[in-house]
CSV table of C-alpha atoms and ligand atoms in Angstrom, one decimal:
chain,number,residue,atom,x,y,z
Z,11,MET,CA,8.1,29.1,25.5
Z,12,ASN,CA,11.2,30.9,24.1
Z,13,ASP,CA,14.1,29.0,25.6
Z,14,ILE,CA,14.5,25.4,26.7
Z,15,LYS,CA,15.4,25.1,30.4
Z,16,ASN,CA,14.5,21.5,31.0
Z,17,ILE,CA,14.9,18.7,28.4
Z,18,ARG,CA,11.8,16.6,27.8
Z,19,GLU,CA,11.7,13.4,25.9
Z,20,ILE,CA,9.2,13.4,23.1
Z,21,PRO,CA,9.6,10.2,21.1
Z,22,PHE,CA,8.1,9.5,17.7
Z,23,GLY,CA,6.2,6.3,17.4
Z,24,ALA,CA,3.4,6.4,19.9
Z,25,MET,CA,0.1,4.7,19.2
Z,26,GLY,CA,-1.8,6.4,16.4
Z,27,GLY,CA,-5.3,5.9,17.8
Z,28,ILE,CA,-6.6,5.6,21.3
Z,29,TYR,CA,-7.1,2.4,23.1
Z,30,GLU,CA,-9.6,2.4,26.0
Z,31,GLN,CA,-11.8,0.1,28.1
Z,32,ASP,CA,-14.3,-0.5,25.3
Z,33,ASP,CA,-11.6,-1.8,23.0
Z,34,ILE,CA,-10.3,-4.2,25.7
Z,35,GLU,CA,-13.9,-5.4,26.4
Z,36,ALA,CA,-14.4,-5.9,22.6
Z,37,VAL,CA,-11.3,-8.2,22.6
Z,38,MET,CA,-12.5,-10.1,25.8
Z,39,ASN,CA,-16.0,-10.5,24.5
Z,40,ALA,CA,-14.8,-11.9,21.1
Z,41,VAL,CA,-12.5,-14.3,22.8
Z,42,ARG,CA,-15.0,-15.3,25.4
Z,43,GLY,CA,-17.7,-15.9,22.8
Z,44,ALA,CA,-15.3,-18.0,20.7
Z,45,SER,CA,-14.4,-20.1,23.8
Z,46,GLU,CA,-17.9,-21.0,24.8
Z,47,PRO,CA,-19.1,-24.5,24.1
Z,48,GLY,CA,-19.9,-24.6,20.4
Z,49,GLY,CA,-18.1,-21.3,19.9
Z,50,SER,CA,-15.2,-20.6,17.5
Z,51,PHE,CA,-13.5,-17.8,15.7
Z,52,PHE,CA,-15.7,-18.5,12.7
Z,53,PRO,CA,-18.2,-17.3,11.6
Z,54,LEU,CA,-17.5,-13.7,12.1
Z,55,PRO,CA,-20.6,-11.4,11.9
Z,56,GLU,CA,-18.2,-8.7,13.3
Z,57,GLU,CA,-16.6,-8.6,9.9
Z,58,THR,CA,-19.8,-7.7,8.1
Z,59,ASP,CA,-20.7,-5.1,10.8
Z,60,PHE,CA,-17.2,-3.6,10.7
Z,61,GLN,CA,-17.2,-3.4,6.9
Z,62,ASN,CA,-20.6,-1.8,6.8
Z,63,ALA,CA,-19.6,0.7,9.4
Z,64,PHE,CA,-16.3,1.5,7.8
Z,65,ALA,CA,-17.9,2.0,4.3
Z,66,ALA,CA,-20.5,4.3,5.9
Z,67,HIS,CA,-17.8,6.3,7.7
Z,68,GLU,CA,-15.7,6.7,4.5
Z,69,GLY,CA,-18.7,7.4,2.3
Z,70,ALA,CA,-18.3,4.4,0.1
Z,71,ALA,CA,-20.8,1.7,-1.1
Z,72,LYS,CA,-18.6,-1.1,0.0
Z,73,ALA,CA,-15.6,-1.8,2.3
Z,74,ILE,CA,-13.6,-5.0,2.3
Z,75,GLY,CA,-11.6,-5.5,5.5
Z,76,VAL,CA,-8.1,-7.0,4.8
Z,77,ASN,CA,-5.0,-7.5,6.9
Z,78,SER,CA,-3.0,-4.5,5.8
Z,79,CYS,CA,-2.9,-1.5,3.4
Z,80,GLY,CA,-0.1,-3.3,1.6
Z,81,THR,CA,-2.4,-6.3,0.8
Z,82,ALA,CA,-5.2,-3.9,0.0
Z,83,LEU,CA,-3.0,-2.4,-2.8
Z,84,ASP,CA,-1.9,-5.9,-3.9
Z,85,LEU,CA,-5.5,-7.0,-4.2
Z,86,CYS,CA,-6.5,-3.9,-6.2
Z,87,MET,CA,-3.6,-4.5,-8.6
Z,88,MET,CA,-4.8,-8.1,-9.0
Z,89,ALA,CA,-8.4,-7.1,-9.4
Z,90,LEU,CA,-7.3,-4.7,-12.2
Z,91,ASP,CA,-5.3,-7.5,-13.8
Z,92,VAL,CA,-2.1,-5.5,-13.7
Z,93,GLY,CA,0.7,-7.5,-15.2
Z,94,PRO,CA,3.8,-7.6,-17.4
Z,95,GLY,CA,3.9,-4.9,-20.0
Z,96,ASP,CA,1.7,-2.6,-17.9
Z,97,GLU,CA,2.8,0.7,-16.4
Z,98,VAL,CA,1.5,2.0,-13.1
Z,99,ILE,CA,2.0,5.7,-12.2
Z,100,THR,CA,2.6,6.7,-8.6
Z,101,ALA,CA,4.4,9.3,-6.5
Z,102,PRO,CA,8.1,9.1,-5.4
Z,103,LEU,CA,7.1,10.5,-2.0
Z,104,THR,CA,5.4,7.5,-0.5
Z,105,PHE,CA,5.9,4.2,1.3
Z,106,VAL,CA,7.6,1.6,-0.8
Z,107,CYS,CA,4.5,-0.6,-1.2
Z,108,SER,CA,2.6,2.0,-3.3
Z,109,ALA,CA,5.2,1.1,-6.0
Z,110,THR,CA,6.0,-2.5,-5.2
Z,111,CYS,CA,2.3,-3.6,-5.4
Z,112,ALA,CA,2.7,-3.0,-9.2
Z,113,ILE,CA,6.3,-4.4,-9.4
Z,114,ALA,CA,5.0,-7.6,-7.7
Z,115,ARG,CA,2.6,-8.1,-10.6
Z,116,GLY,CA,5.4,-7.7,-13.2
Z,117,ALA,CA,4.4,-4.2,-14.1
Z,118,LYS,CA,6.7,-1.2,-14.5
Z,119,VAL,CA,6.4,1.8,-12.1
Z,120,VAL,CA,6.4,5.2,-13.7
Z,121,PHE,CA,7.0,8.0,-11.2
Z,122,ALA,CA,5.2,11.3,-11.6
Z,123,ASP,CA,6.1,14.5,-9.7
Z,124,ILE,CA,4.3,15.9,-6.7
Z,125,ASP,CA,2.7,19.3,-6.1
Z,126,PRO,CA,5.2,21.2,-3.9
Z,127,ALA,CA,2.3,22.8,-1.9
Z,128,THR,CA,0.3,19.6,-1.0
Z,129,LEU,CA,3.0,17.0,-1.5
Z,130,CYS,CA,0.4,14.9,-3.2
Z,131,LEU,CA,0.8,13.5,-6.8
Z,132,ASP,CA,0.5,16.3,-9.3
Z,133,PRO,CA,-2.4,15.3,-11.8
Z,134,GLN,CA,-0.9,17.5,-14.5
Z,135,ASP,CA,2.4,15.8,-14.4
Z,136,VAL,CA,0.7,12.5,-14.3
Z,137,ARG,CA,-1.0,13.3,-17.6
Z,138,GLU,CA,2.4,13.8,-19.2
Z,139,ARG,CA,3.5,10.4,-18.2
Z,140,ILE,CA,0.5,8.4,-19.5
Z,141,THR,CA,1.2,6.0,-22.3
Z,142,ASP,CA,-0.8,3.3,-24.1
Z,143,ASN,CA,0.5,0.9,-21.4
Z,144,THR,CA,-0.7,2.8,-18.4
Z,145,LYS,CA,-3.0,0.4,-16.5
Z,146,ALA,CA,-3.5,2.3,-13.2
Z,147,ILE,CA,-2.6,5.4,-11.3
Z,148,ILE,CA,-1.9,5.3,-7.5
Z,149,PRO,CA,-2.1,8.8,-5.9
Z,150,VAL,CA,-1.4,9.0,-2.2
Z,151,HIS,CA,-3.5,11.0,0.2
Z,152,PHE,CA,-0.3,12.2,1.7
Z,153,ALA,CA,-0.1,12.7,5.5
Z,154,GLY,CA,-3.9,12.7,5.5
Z,155,LEU,CA,-4.4,15.5,3.0
Z,156,ALA,CA,-6.7,14.4,0.1
Z,157,ALA,CA,-5.2,14.1,-3.3
Z,158,ASP,CA,-6.9,16.2,-6.0
Z,159,CYS,CA,-9.7,13.7,-6.6
Z,160,ASP,CA,-11.6,15.9,-9.2
Z,161,ALA,CA,-8.5,16.2,-11.3
Z,162,PHE,CA,-7.9,12.4,-11.2
Z,163,ASP,CA,-11.6,11.8,-12.0
Z,164,ALA,CA,-11.1,13.9,-15.1
Z,165,ILE,CA,-8.1,11.7,-16.1
Z,166,THR,CA,-10.3,8.6,-15.7
Z,167,ASP,CA,-13.1,10.2,-17.7
Z,168,GLU,CA,-10.8,11.1,-20.6
Z,169,THR,CA,-8.6,7.9,-20.6
Z,170,GLY,CA,-10.5,5.2,-18.8
Z,171,ILE,CA,-7.5,4.6,-16.6
Z,172,PRO,CA,-8.6,3.6,-13.1
Z,173,ILE,CA,-7.4,5.4,-10.0
Z,174,VAL,CA,-6.5,3.4,-6.9
Z,175,TYR,CA,-5.7,5.7,-4.0
Z,176,ASP,CA,-3.2,4.8,-1.3
Z,177,ALA,CA,-5.3,6.0,1.7
Z,178,ALA,CA,-3.0,4.5,4.4
Z,179,HIS,CA,-2.9,8.0,6.0
Z,180,ALA,CA,-6.4,9.0,5.3
Z,181,VAL,CA,-8.9,7.4,7.7
Z,182,SER,CA,-11.4,10.3,8.1
Z,183,THR,CA,-9.9,12.5,5.4
Z,184,HIS,CA,-12.3,14.6,3.5
Z,185,TYR,CA,-12.1,16.2,0.0
Z,186,LYS,CA,-14.3,19.3,-0.6
Z,187,GLY,CA,-16.3,18.5,2.5
Z,188,GLN,CA,-17.0,14.8,1.6
Z,189,PRO,CA,-15.3,11.6,2.7
Z,190,ILE,CA,-13.0,10.1,0.1
Z,191,GLY,CA,-13.8,6.4,0.3
Z,192,GLY,CA,-15.9,6.3,-2.8
Z,193,ARG,CA,-13.5,8.3,-5.0
Z,194,GLY,CA,-11.7,6.7,-7.9
Z,195,LYS,CA,-11.9,3.0,-8.4
Z,196,ALA,CA,-10.8,2.3,-4.8
Z,197,ASN,CA,-9.2,3.6,-1.7
Z,198,CYS,CA,-6.7,1.4,0.3
Z,199,TYR,CA,-6.6,2.2,4.0
Z,200,SER,CA,-4.2,1.1,6.8
Z,201,PHE,CA,-5.1,0.2,10.4
Z,202,GLN,CA,-1.5,-0.4,11.3
Z,203,SER,CA,-0.4,0.6,14.8
Z,204,ASN,CA,0.5,4.3,14.3
Z,205,LYS,CA,-2.4,5.1,11.9
Z,206,ASN,CA,-5.5,7.1,12.9
Z,207,MET,CA,-7.3,3.9,13.9
Z,208,THR,CA,-5.8,0.6,14.5
Z,209,THR,CA,-7.1,-3.0,14.6
Z,210,LEU,CA,-4.6,-4.5,17.1
Z,211,GLY,CA,-1.5,-3.5,15.3
Z,212,GLU,CA,-2.3,-4.5,11.7
Z,213,GLY,CA,-5.2,-4.2,9.3
Z,214,GLY,CA,-6.6,-2.4,6.4
Z,215,ALA,CA,-9.5,-2.0,4.0
Z,216,VAL,CA,-10.4,-1.5,0.4
Z,217,THR,CA,-13.4,0.9,-0.2
Z,218,THR,CA,-15.1,1.3,-3.5
Z,219,ASP,CA,-18.4,2.4,-5.1
Z,220,ASP,CA,-18.0,-0.3,-7.7
Z,221,GLU,CA,-19.9,-3.4,-6.6
Z,222,ASP,CA,-18.3,-5.7,-9.2
Z,223,PHE,CA,-14.8,-4.6,-8.3
Z,224,ALA,CA,-15.7,-5.1,-4.6
Z,225,GLU,CA,-16.7,-8.6,-5.3
Z,226,VAL,CA,-13.5,-9.5,-7.1
Z,227,VAL,CA,-11.4,-8.0,-4.2
Z,228,ARG,CA,-13.6,-9.9,-1.7
Z,229,GLN,CA,-13.1,-13.2,-3.5
Z,230,LYS,CA,-9.3,-12.7,-3.8
Z,231,LYS,CA,-8.9,-11.9,-0.2
Z,232,THR,CA,-10.4,-15.2,0.7
Z,233,PHE,CA,-9.1,-18.0,-1.6
Z,234,GLY,CA,-11.3,-17.0,-4.5
Z,235,TYR,CA,-14.4,-18.4,-2.7
Z,236,VAL,CA,-17.9,-17.9,-3.7
Z,237,TYR,CA,-20.2,-19.3,-1.0
Z,238,ARG,CA,-23.6,-19.4,-2.5
Z,239,PRO,CA,-25.6,-21.3,-3.6
Z,240,ALA,CA,-22.7,-23.8,-3.1
Z,241,LEU,CA,-19.1,-23.2,-2.2
Z,242,ARG,CA,-16.9,-22.7,-5.3
Z,243,VAL,CA,-13.4,-21.5,-5.9
Z,244,VAL,CA,-13.7,-19.2,-8.9
Z,245,SER,CA,-10.3,-17.5,-9.0
Z,246,VAL,CA,-6.8,-17.8,-7.6
Z,247,GLY,CA,-7.0,-16.1,-4.2
Z,248,PHE,CA,-5.3,-15.8,-0.9
Z,249,ASN,CA,-6.1,-15.5,2.8
Z,250,TYR,CA,-5.8,-11.8,3.6
Z,251,ARG,CA,-8.6,-11.7,6.1
Z,252,LEU,CA,-8.9,-9.7,9.3
Z,253,THR,CA,-9.7,-11.8,12.4
Z,254,LYS,CA,-12.9,-11.8,14.4
Z,255,VAL,CA,-11.1,-10.0,17.3
Z,256,GLN,CA,-9.7,-7.3,14.9
Z,257,CYS,CA,-13.1,-6.7,13.4
Z,258,ALA,CA,-14.6,-6.3,16.9
Z,259,VAL,CA,-12.0,-3.8,17.8
Z,260,GLY,CA,-12.4,-2.1,14.4
Z,261,LEU,CA,-16.0,-1.3,15.5
Z,262,THR,CA,-14.9,0.3,18.9
Z,263,GLN,CA,-12.1,2.2,17.1
Z,264,LEU,CA,-14.5,3.6,14.6
Z,265,ALA,CA,-16.9,4.6,17.3
Z,266,LYS,CA,-14.3,7.0,18.7
Z,267,ILE,CA,-12.6,8.1,15.4
Z,268,ASP,CA,-14.2,11.5,15.4
Z,269,ARG,CA,-12.8,12.2,18.9
Z,270,VAL,CA,-9.3,11.0,17.8
Z,271,ILE,CA,-9.3,13.2,14.7
Z,272,ALA,CA,-10.5,16.2,16.8
Z,273,ARG,CA,-7.6,15.7,19.1
Z,274,ARG,CA,-5.2,15.3,16.2
Z,275,LEU,CA,-6.5,18.5,14.6
Z,276,GLU,CA,-6.1,20.4,17.8
Z,277,ALA,CA,-2.5,19.3,18.1
Z,278,PHE,CA,-2.0,20.1,14.4
Z,279,ARG,CA,-3.2,23.7,15.0
Z,280,HIS,CA,-1.0,24.1,18.1
Z,281,MET,CA,2.0,22.8,16.1
Z,282,HIS,CA,1.2,25.1,13.2
Z,283,ARG,CA,0.9,28.2,15.4
Z,284,SER,CA,4.1,27.3,17.4
Z,285,LEU,CA,6.1,27.1,14.1
Z,286,GLU,CA,4.7,30.3,12.7
Z,287,GLY,CA,7.4,32.7,11.6
Z,288,VAL,CA,10.2,30.1,11.5
Z,289,ASP,CA,11.4,31.0,8.1
Z,290,GLU,CA,13.6,27.9,7.5
Z,291,ILE,CA,10.7,25.5,8.1
Z,292,ILE,CA,7.9,25.0,5.5
Z,293,ARG,CA,4.7,24.0,7.3
Z,294,PRO,CA,2.2,21.6,5.8
Z,295,ALA,CA,-0.7,22.9,3.7
Z,296,GLY,CA,-4.4,22.2,3.9
Z,297,ILE,CA,-5.0,21.8,7.6
Z,298,GLU,CA,-8.5,23.3,7.5
Z,299,THR,CA,-9.6,21.5,4.4
Z,300,GLY,CA,-10.6,18.0,5.8
Z,301,HIS,CA,-7.1,16.9,6.5
Z,302,GLY,CA,-7.0,13.5,8.2
Z,303,CYS,CA,-4.2,14.9,10.4
Z,304,HIS,CA,-2.2,11.7,10.3
Z,305,LEU,CA,1.3,13.2,10.0
Z,306,TYR,CA,2.6,16.7,10.6
Z,307,VAL,CA,5.2,16.8,7.8
Z,308,VAL,CA,7.5,19.9,7.6
Z,309,ARG,CA,10.3,20.7,5.2
Z,310,LEU,CA,13.7,22.2,6.0
Z,311,ASP,CA,14.0,24.9,3.4
Z,312,THR,CA,17.4,23.9,2.2
Z,313,GLY,CA,17.7,27.1,0.1
Z,314,LYS,CA,17.8,29.1,3.4
Z,315,VAL,CA,20.3,27.2,5.5
Z,316,SER,CA,23.9,26.1,5.2
Z,317,PHE,CA,23.3,22.6,6.7
Z,318,ASP,CA,21.2,19.6,5.8
Z,319,ARG,CA,18.3,17.8,7.4
Z,320,ALA,CA,20.5,15.2,9.0
Z,321,ALA,CA,22.3,17.9,11.0
Z,322,LEU,CA,19.0,19.3,12.2
Z,323,LEU,CA,17.5,16.0,13.1
Z,324,GLY,CA,20.7,15.0,14.9
Z,325,LEU,CA,20.4,18.0,17.2
Z,326,LEU,CA,16.7,17.5,17.7
Z,327,LYS,CA,17.2,13.8,18.6
Z,328,ASN,CA,20.4,13.8,20.6
Z,329,LYS,CA,20.3,17.2,22.3
Z,330,TYR,CA,16.6,18.0,22.7
Z,331,LYS,CA,15.3,14.4,22.7
Z,332,VAL,CA,12.6,15.1,20.0
Z,333,GLY,CA,12.1,12.0,17.8
Z,334,CYS,CA,11.3,12.7,14.2
Z,335,ALA,CA,10.6,10.4,11.3
Z,336,ILE,CA,11.2,10.7,7.6
Z,337,HIS,CA,8.1,10.2,5.4
Z,338,TYR,CA,9.7,9.3,3.0
Z,339,PRO,CA,13.0,8.7,1.3
Z,340,ALA,CA,12.3,8.7,-2.5
Z,341,VAL,CA,10.9,5.3,-3.4
Z,342,TRP,CA,13.6,4.8,-6.1
Z,343,SER,CA,16.3,5.0,-3.4
Z,344,TRP,CA,15.3,1.8,-1.7
Z,345,GLU,CA,17.8,-0.9,-2.8
Z,346,VAL,CA,15.2,-3.2,-4.3
Z,347,LEU,CA,14.1,-0.5,-6.7
Z,348,ALA,CA,17.7,0.6,-7.4
Z,349,GLU,CA,18.5,-3.0,-8.3
Z,350,LEU,CA,15.6,-3.0,-10.8
Z,351,GLY,CA,17.1,0.1,-12.5
Z,352,TYR,CA,14.9,2.8,-11.0
Z,353,ASP,CA,16.8,6.0,-10.1
Z,354,GLU,CA,16.4,9.7,-9.7
Z,355,ASP,CA,17.6,10.4,-13.3
Z,356,THR,CA,15.1,8.1,-15.0
Z,357,ALA,CA,12.3,9.1,-12.6
Z,358,ASN,CA,12.8,12.7,-13.6
Z,359,CYS,CA,10.8,14.2,-10.8
Z,360,PRO,CA,12.8,17.2,-9.6
Z,361,ILE,CA,10.3,18.5,-7.1
Z,362,ALA,CA,10.0,15.1,-5.3
Z,363,ALA,CA,13.7,14.6,-5.5
Z,364,LYS,CA,14.3,17.8,-3.6
Z,365,VAL,CA,11.3,17.4,-1.2
Z,366,CYS,CA,12.4,13.9,-0.2
Z,367,GLN,CA,15.7,15.4,1.1
Z,368,GLU,CA,13.9,18.0,3.1
Z,369,VAL,CA,10.8,16.4,4.7
Z,370,PHE,CA,10.6,15.3,8.3
Z,371,SER,CA,7.6,14.4,10.5
Z,372,LEU,CA,7.2,15.8,14.0
Z,373,PRO,CA,5.7,13.7,16.7
Z,374,LEU,CA,2.0,14.3,16.5
Z,375,PHE,CA,-0.4,11.8,18.1
Z,376,PRO,CA,-3.8,12.0,19.8
Z,377,HIS,CA,-2.1,12.5,23.2
Z,378,THR,CA,0.2,15.3,22.0
Z,379,THR,CA,-0.4,18.4,24.1
Z,380,ALA,CA,0.0,22.1,23.5
Z,381,GLU,CA,3.1,22.1,25.7
Z,382,ASP,CA,4.6,19.3,23.6
Z,383,CYS,CA,4.0,21.3,20.5
Z,384,GLU,CA,5.6,24.4,22.0
Z,385,TYR,CA,8.6,22.4,23.3
Z,386,ILE,CA,9.1,20.8,19.8
Z,387,ALA,CA,8.9,24.2,18.1
Z,388,CYS,CA,11.3,25.7,20.6
Z,389,ALA,CA,13.7,22.7,20.1
Z,390,ILE,CA,13.5,23.3,16.3
Z,391,LYS,CA,14.3,27.0,16.6
Z,392,GLN,CA,17.3,26.3,18.9
Z,393,SER,CA,18.5,23.5,16.7
Z,394,LEU,CA,18.3,25.7,13.6
Z,395,SER,CA,20.4,28.4,15.2
Z,396,GLU,CA,22.9,25.9,16.6
Z,397,ALA,CA,23.2,23.8,13.4
Z,398,GLY,CA,24.1,27.1,11.6
Z,399,GLU,CA,26.9,28.0,14.0
S,425,PLP,C1,1.6,5.7,2.3
S,425,PLP,C2,1.5,4.3,2.9
S,425,PLP,N1,1.0,3.3,2.1
S,425,PLP,C3,1.0,2.0,2.5
S,425,PLP,C4,1.4,1.7,3.8
S,425,PLP,C5,1.3,0.2,4.2
S,425,PLP,O1,0.4,0.1,5.2
S,425,PLP,P1,0.3,-1.3,6.0
S,425,PLP,O2,1.4,-1.3,7.0
S,425,PLP,O3,-1.1,-1.4,6.6
S,425,PLP,O4,0.5,-2.4,5.0
S,425,PLP,C6,1.9,2.6,4.6
S,425,PLP,C7,2.4,2.3,6.0
S,425,PLP,O5,2.9,3.1,6.7
S,425,PLP,C8,2.0,4.0,4.2
S,425,PLP,O6,2.5,5.0,4.9
């Protein structure tokens, strides 16, 4: 496709996974079972089954299902006893909760810069920001591309500082051919509606190879309970549980995750090919390296154009009806962080500061077709030439 004759509408924000008859039946069966005489929404063997299946899928010893990735990160910060006086290092290019999980514990967030090729946290820059107060490091497997886990392991080996990955984008992501769920101290996944798999709109999990850590997270997600030999409350905890129905659907979603990722990867490759040779657009790295294919994030190479991202996205949205999203504005730019004194100058992450002005995500979902990709690429090329006029 070289020219756009007919405008098509390609919104951003479709469902990230695939919902089919088996998911609907899983919901119906869970509700039916709970409604039978003597039935209830507790106990939930589905939770154990789902946690075991998710841990196996992500290559971790343990998975703890929780109601979101945000709460997964909160729980990890609590389990690591992060508190006032502590510093937690994370990336500026991420969703706000990778930082606010530390702020909520009274800790200070220290931003480190990102690698301009992968857009993931740069381990070398992290090293330079470590102090005696650094309590944890939160790299993000950005867009579904694994962070440099070996380099972060080396930091833990040398300093003892635990790594908690924000794996919201990373269901099915691999690093050097292996799933990432057991890497670092923990990985925090999201099953929110637009993610690679979803548990009825919300959900998440913590995975870890550390059984003691898993037990603390498990306790805190459910009021600090220990059930055996008698019920005790051993720490301050919360109710961050998934429901029986969500766990039942988590199992059907997991059963089809390989198919979902294969479709996402196919769309990724189409998009990548369709954008080849568009000089003003920097395409994402790492597509053939175990990428979870959650987001297709491109950059407008602002050094090569006379307009900004807003002008381009305005044309794409209003003229060509292609919805794009921004993942993400720099974390320090959200007003809550600004009010706490975080800003671009003190963060001192020049690569992320630039990249955050350039990134945008193209619509890429399991149902995205080759024709969609060609249309999107063509709309980008036309918008680039029109924005420059
Ligand atoms: C990088 C990142 N971390 C964390 C989250 C939070 O996930 P949840 O909505 O499951 O809390 C998101 C949500 O989009 C995200 O993109």
